[in-house]
Amino acid sequence: KYRLSEEPRAFTYQVDGEKKSVLLQQVIAVTDFNDVKAGTSGGWVDADNVLSQQGDCWIYDENAMAFAGTEITGNARRSRARSTITCE
C-alpha cells in the first residue's frame, strides 16, 4: 500500500517543557486504494507500523505528522497539517 521515503526529516517538539526530537519519513503510496493514487506523497511517520498497510487509512496532508506510538488503522483519514497525533 505504501513505502517510506528514503530521506528522513527531523522534527523537534516539547513535552512538559522538555525538548524532544524525532526522525520522520514520508509515506508514499505504491498502489491505488480508495481515493489515493500510486505515487501520492502523504504525511510523515516515525515508524512503519504507525500507518497500517491494511484498510483505506491514509495521512492526506503532506505536512501532517504521526509519531510517539500513534497507530492509524482501518479507514482513518488524517488531514490536519498542524496537529500531531500522539498517544501514550
Short mmCIF file of N, CA and C in Angstrom, two decimals:
data_model
loop_
_atom_site.label_atom_id
_atom_site.label_comp_id
_atom_site.label_asym_id
_atom_site.label_seq_id
_atom_site.Cartn_x
_atom_site.Cartn_y
_atom_site.Cartn_z
N LYS A 1 0.82 -1.19 0.00
CA LYS A 1 0.00 0.00 0.00
C LYS A 1 0.87 1.25 0.00
N TYR A 2 1.90 1.27 0.82
CA TYR A 2 2.80 2.42 0.85
C TYR A 2 4.21 1.99 1.23
N ARG A 3 5.14 2.90 0.96
CA ARG A 3 6.53 2.73 1.40
C ARG A 3 6.93 4.02 2.10
N LEU A 4 8.06 3.96 2.78
CA LEU A 4 8.59 5.16 3.44
C LEU A 4 9.67 5.78 2.57
N SER A 5 9.71 7.10 2.56
CA SER A 5 10.74 7.82 1.81
C SER A 5 12.12 7.47 2.35
N GLU A 6 13.12 7.66 1.53
CA GLU A 6 14.48 7.35 1.95
C GLU A 6 15.11 8.46 2.76
N GLU A 7 14.66 9.70 2.56
CA GLU A 7 15.26 10.82 3.27
C GLU A 7 14.43 11.20 4.49
N PRO A 8 15.03 11.14 5.67
CA PRO A 8 14.30 11.50 6.90
C PRO A 8 14.24 13.01 7.09
N ARG A 9 13.30 13.42 7.93
CA ARG A 9 13.12 14.82 8.30
C ARG A 9 13.10 14.89 9.82
N ALA A 10 13.93 15.72 10.40
CA ALA A 10 13.96 15.86 11.85
C ALA A 10 12.85 16.81 12.30
N PHE A 11 12.19 16.46 13.40
CA PHE A 11 11.15 17.30 13.98
C PHE A 11 11.43 17.44 15.47
N THR A 12 11.45 18.66 15.96
CA THR A 12 11.69 18.93 17.37
C THR A 12 10.42 19.48 18.00
N TYR A 13 10.10 19.01 19.19
CA TYR A 13 8.89 19.45 19.90
C TYR A 13 9.17 19.42 21.39
N GLN A 14 8.21 19.92 22.18
CA GLN A 14 8.37 19.93 23.63
C GLN A 14 7.22 19.21 24.30
N VAL A 15 7.54 18.48 25.35
CA VAL A 15 6.55 17.82 26.21
C VAL A 15 6.87 18.24 27.63
N ASP A 16 5.94 18.93 28.27
CA ASP A 16 6.15 19.42 29.64
C ASP A 16 7.47 20.18 29.77
N GLY A 17 7.77 21.00 28.79
CA GLY A 17 8.98 21.82 28.84
C GLY A 17 10.26 21.10 28.44
N GLU A 18 10.17 19.80 28.21
CA GLU A 18 11.35 19.03 27.81
C GLU A 18 11.43 18.94 26.29
N LYS A 19 12.56 19.34 25.73
CA LYS A 19 12.76 19.31 24.29
C LYS A 19 13.01 17.88 23.83
N LYS A 20 12.29 17.46 22.79
CA LYS A 20 12.45 16.13 22.22
C LYS A 20 12.62 16.25 20.72
N SER A 21 13.20 15.23 20.12
CA SER A 21 13.41 15.23 18.68
C SER A 21 13.08 13.85 18.13
N VAL A 22 12.58 13.81 16.92
CA VAL A 22 12.23 12.55 16.28
C VAL A 22 12.57 12.66 14.79
N LEU A 23 13.01 11.55 14.21
CA LEU A 23 13.24 11.49 12.77
C LEU A 23 12.00 10.90 12.11
N LEU A 24 11.50 11.58 11.10
CA LEU A 24 10.28 11.16 10.42
C LEU A 24 10.59 10.82 8.97
N GLN A 25 9.79 9.92 8.39
CA GLN A 25 9.89 9.60 6.98
C GLN A 25 8.51 9.77 6.36
N GLN A 26 8.47 10.25 5.13
CA GLN A 26 7.21 10.49 4.44
C GLN A 26 6.65 9.19 3.88
N VAL A 27 5.32 9.03 3.94
CA VAL A 27 4.67 7.87 3.35
C VAL A 27 4.38 8.17 1.88
N ILE A 28 4.60 7.17 1.03
CA ILE A 28 4.38 7.31 -0.41
C ILE A 28 3.58 6.09 -0.87
N ALA A 29 2.42 6.32 -1.46
CA ALA A 29 1.56 5.22 -1.92
C ALA A 29 2.24 4.45 -3.05
N VAL A 30 2.18 3.12 -2.98
CA VAL A 30 2.74 2.29 -4.04
C VAL A 30 1.65 1.59 -4.85
N THR A 31 0.41 1.73 -4.42
CA THR A 31 -0.72 1.15 -5.13
C THR A 31 -1.92 2.09 -5.00
N ASP A 32 -2.87 1.99 -5.90
CA ASP A 32 -4.10 2.77 -5.80
C ASP A 32 -5.00 2.14 -4.76
N PHE A 33 -5.60 2.95 -3.91
CA PHE A 33 -6.62 2.48 -2.97
C PHE A 33 -7.49 3.67 -2.60
N ASN A 34 -8.78 3.39 -2.36
CA ASN A 34 -9.75 4.44 -2.05
C ASN A 34 -9.55 5.60 -3.02
N ASP A 35 -9.29 6.82 -2.53
CA ASP A 35 -9.07 7.96 -3.43
C ASP A 35 -7.60 8.34 -3.52
N VAL A 36 -6.71 7.44 -3.13
CA VAL A 36 -5.26 7.68 -3.17
C VAL A 36 -4.68 6.94 -4.38
N LYS A 37 -3.90 7.64 -5.16
CA LYS A 37 -3.27 7.05 -6.35
C LYS A 37 -1.81 6.70 -6.06
N ALA A 38 -1.32 5.64 -6.66
CA ALA A 38 0.08 5.24 -6.51
C ALA A 38 0.98 6.43 -6.84
N GLY A 39 2.01 6.63 -6.04
CA GLY A 39 2.93 7.73 -6.23
C GLY A 39 2.60 8.96 -5.40
N THR A 40 1.41 8.98 -4.79
CA THR A 40 0.99 10.11 -3.97
C THR A 40 1.80 10.16 -2.68
N SER A 41 2.33 11.33 -2.36
CA SER A 41 3.03 11.53 -1.09
C SER A 41 2.03 11.92 -0.02
N GLY A 42 2.20 11.34 1.15
CA GLY A 42 1.33 11.66 2.27
C GLY A 42 2.11 12.33 3.38
N GLY A 43 1.66 12.11 4.61
CA GLY A 43 2.31 12.72 5.76
C GLY A 43 3.56 12.00 6.20
N TRP A 44 3.98 12.30 7.41
CA TRP A 44 5.26 11.83 7.95
C TRP A 44 5.05 10.97 9.19
N VAL A 45 5.81 9.88 9.31
CA VAL A 45 5.71 8.96 10.45
C VAL A 45 7.10 8.64 10.97
N ASP A 46 7.17 8.17 12.22
CA ASP A 46 8.47 7.80 12.78
C ASP A 46 8.76 6.31 12.70
N ALA A 47 7.80 5.52 12.26
CA ALA A 47 7.99 4.07 12.15
C ALA A 47 6.99 3.51 11.14
N ASP A 48 7.33 2.37 10.53
CA ASP A 48 6.44 1.82 9.50
C ASP A 48 5.18 1.18 10.06
N ASN A 49 5.06 1.05 11.38
CA ASN A 49 3.84 0.49 11.96
C ASN A 49 2.85 1.56 12.41
N VAL A 50 3.16 2.82 12.20
CA VAL A 50 2.23 3.91 12.56
C VAL A 50 1.00 3.88 11.66
N LEU A 51 1.21 3.77 10.36
CA LEU A 51 0.13 3.73 9.38
C LEU A 51 -0.04 2.30 8.90
N SER A 52 -1.22 1.74 9.12
CA SER A 52 -1.47 0.35 8.75
C SER A 52 -1.38 0.15 7.24
N GLN A 53 -0.87 -1.02 6.85
CA GLN A 53 -0.85 -1.41 5.44
C GLN A 53 -2.21 -1.97 5.02
N GLN A 54 -3.12 -2.16 5.96
CA GLN A 54 -4.45 -2.69 5.70
C GLN A 54 -5.47 -1.55 5.66
N GLY A 55 -6.62 -1.80 5.06
CA GLY A 55 -7.69 -0.81 5.03
C GLY A 55 -7.37 0.38 4.13
N ASP A 56 -8.16 1.44 4.28
CA ASP A 56 -8.01 2.63 3.45
C ASP A 56 -7.44 3.81 4.22
N CYS A 57 -6.87 3.58 5.39
CA CYS A 57 -6.33 4.69 6.18
C CYS A 57 -5.19 5.36 5.42
N TRP A 58 -5.08 6.69 5.61
CA TRP A 58 -4.05 7.46 4.92
C TRP A 58 -3.83 8.78 5.64
N ILE A 59 -2.64 9.32 5.53
CA ILE A 59 -2.31 10.64 6.06
C ILE A 59 -2.27 11.56 4.85
N TYR A 60 -3.34 12.32 4.63
CA TYR A 60 -3.50 13.09 3.40
C TYR A 60 -2.62 14.32 3.31
N ASP A 61 -2.47 15.04 4.37
CA ASP A 61 -1.72 16.29 4.31
C ASP A 61 -0.23 16.00 4.32
N GLU A 62 0.50 16.52 3.34
CA GLU A 62 1.94 16.26 3.23
C GLU A 62 2.74 16.87 4.37
N ASN A 63 2.13 17.70 5.19
CA ASN A 63 2.82 18.31 6.33
C ASN A 63 2.37 17.71 7.66
N ALA A 64 1.42 16.78 7.63
CA ALA A 64 0.92 16.15 8.86
C ALA A 64 1.94 15.14 9.37
N MET A 65 1.99 14.98 10.69
CA MET A 65 2.94 14.06 11.31
C MET A 65 2.21 13.15 12.29
N ALA A 66 2.66 11.91 12.39
CA ALA A 66 2.13 10.97 13.36
C ALA A 66 3.31 10.19 13.94
N PHE A 67 3.44 10.21 15.27
CA PHE A 67 4.58 9.56 15.91
C PHE A 67 4.27 9.30 17.37
N ALA A 68 5.26 8.82 18.12
CA ALA A 68 5.15 8.58 19.56
C ALA A 68 4.10 7.53 19.91
N GLY A 69 4.11 6.42 19.18
CA GLY A 69 3.22 5.32 19.49
C GLY A 69 1.86 5.40 18.82
N THR A 70 1.65 6.36 17.96
CA THR A 70 0.38 6.50 17.25
C THR A 70 0.15 5.32 16.33
N GLU A 71 -1.11 4.90 16.20
CA GLU A 71 -1.49 3.88 15.22
C GLU A 71 -2.67 4.42 14.43
N ILE A 72 -2.54 4.44 13.12
CA ILE A 72 -3.61 4.87 12.23
C ILE A 72 -4.04 3.63 11.46
N THR A 73 -5.28 3.20 11.67
CA THR A 73 -5.75 1.92 11.12
C THR A 73 -7.13 2.06 10.50
N GLY A 74 -7.61 0.95 9.94
CA GLY A 74 -8.97 0.90 9.39
C GLY A 74 -9.14 1.87 8.24
N ASN A 75 -10.15 2.74 8.37
CA ASN A 75 -10.43 3.72 7.33
C ASN A 75 -10.14 5.13 7.81
N ALA A 76 -9.28 5.28 8.82
CA ALA A 76 -8.96 6.60 9.38
C ALA A 76 -8.32 7.48 8.31
N ARG A 77 -8.68 8.76 8.35
CA ARG A 77 -8.14 9.74 7.41
C ARG A 77 -7.52 10.86 8.22
N ARG A 78 -6.25 11.05 8.07
CA ARG A 78 -5.51 12.10 8.79
C ARG A 78 -5.25 13.21 7.80
N SER A 79 -5.67 14.45 8.14
CA SER A 79 -5.52 15.51 7.15
C SER A 79 -5.03 16.85 7.69
N ARG A 80 -4.96 17.05 8.96
CA ARG A 80 -4.54 18.35 9.50
C ARG A 80 -3.04 18.46 9.57
N ALA A 81 -2.52 19.56 9.04
CA ALA A 81 -1.07 19.75 9.00
C ALA A 81 -0.48 20.12 10.34
N ARG A 82 -1.15 20.93 11.10
CA ARG A 82 -0.54 21.49 12.30
C ARG A 82 -0.80 20.68 13.56
N SER A 83 -1.73 19.79 13.56
CA SER A 83 -1.96 18.99 14.76
C SER A 83 -1.29 17.63 14.60
N THR A 84 -0.63 17.21 15.64
CA THR A 84 0.10 15.94 15.60
C THR A 84 -0.61 14.94 16.49
N ILE A 85 -0.85 13.75 15.99
CA ILE A 85 -1.45 12.70 16.79
C ILE A 85 -0.37 12.11 17.66
N THR A 86 -0.56 12.12 18.95
CA THR A 86 0.36 11.41 19.84
C THR A 86 -0.45 10.61 20.83
N CYS A 87 -0.03 9.42 21.08
CA CYS A 87 -0.70 8.54 22.03
C CYS A 87 0.33 8.02 23.01
N GLU A 88 -0.09 7.85 24.24
CA GLU A 88 0.83 7.30 25.25
C GLU A 88 0.25 6.02 25.81
#
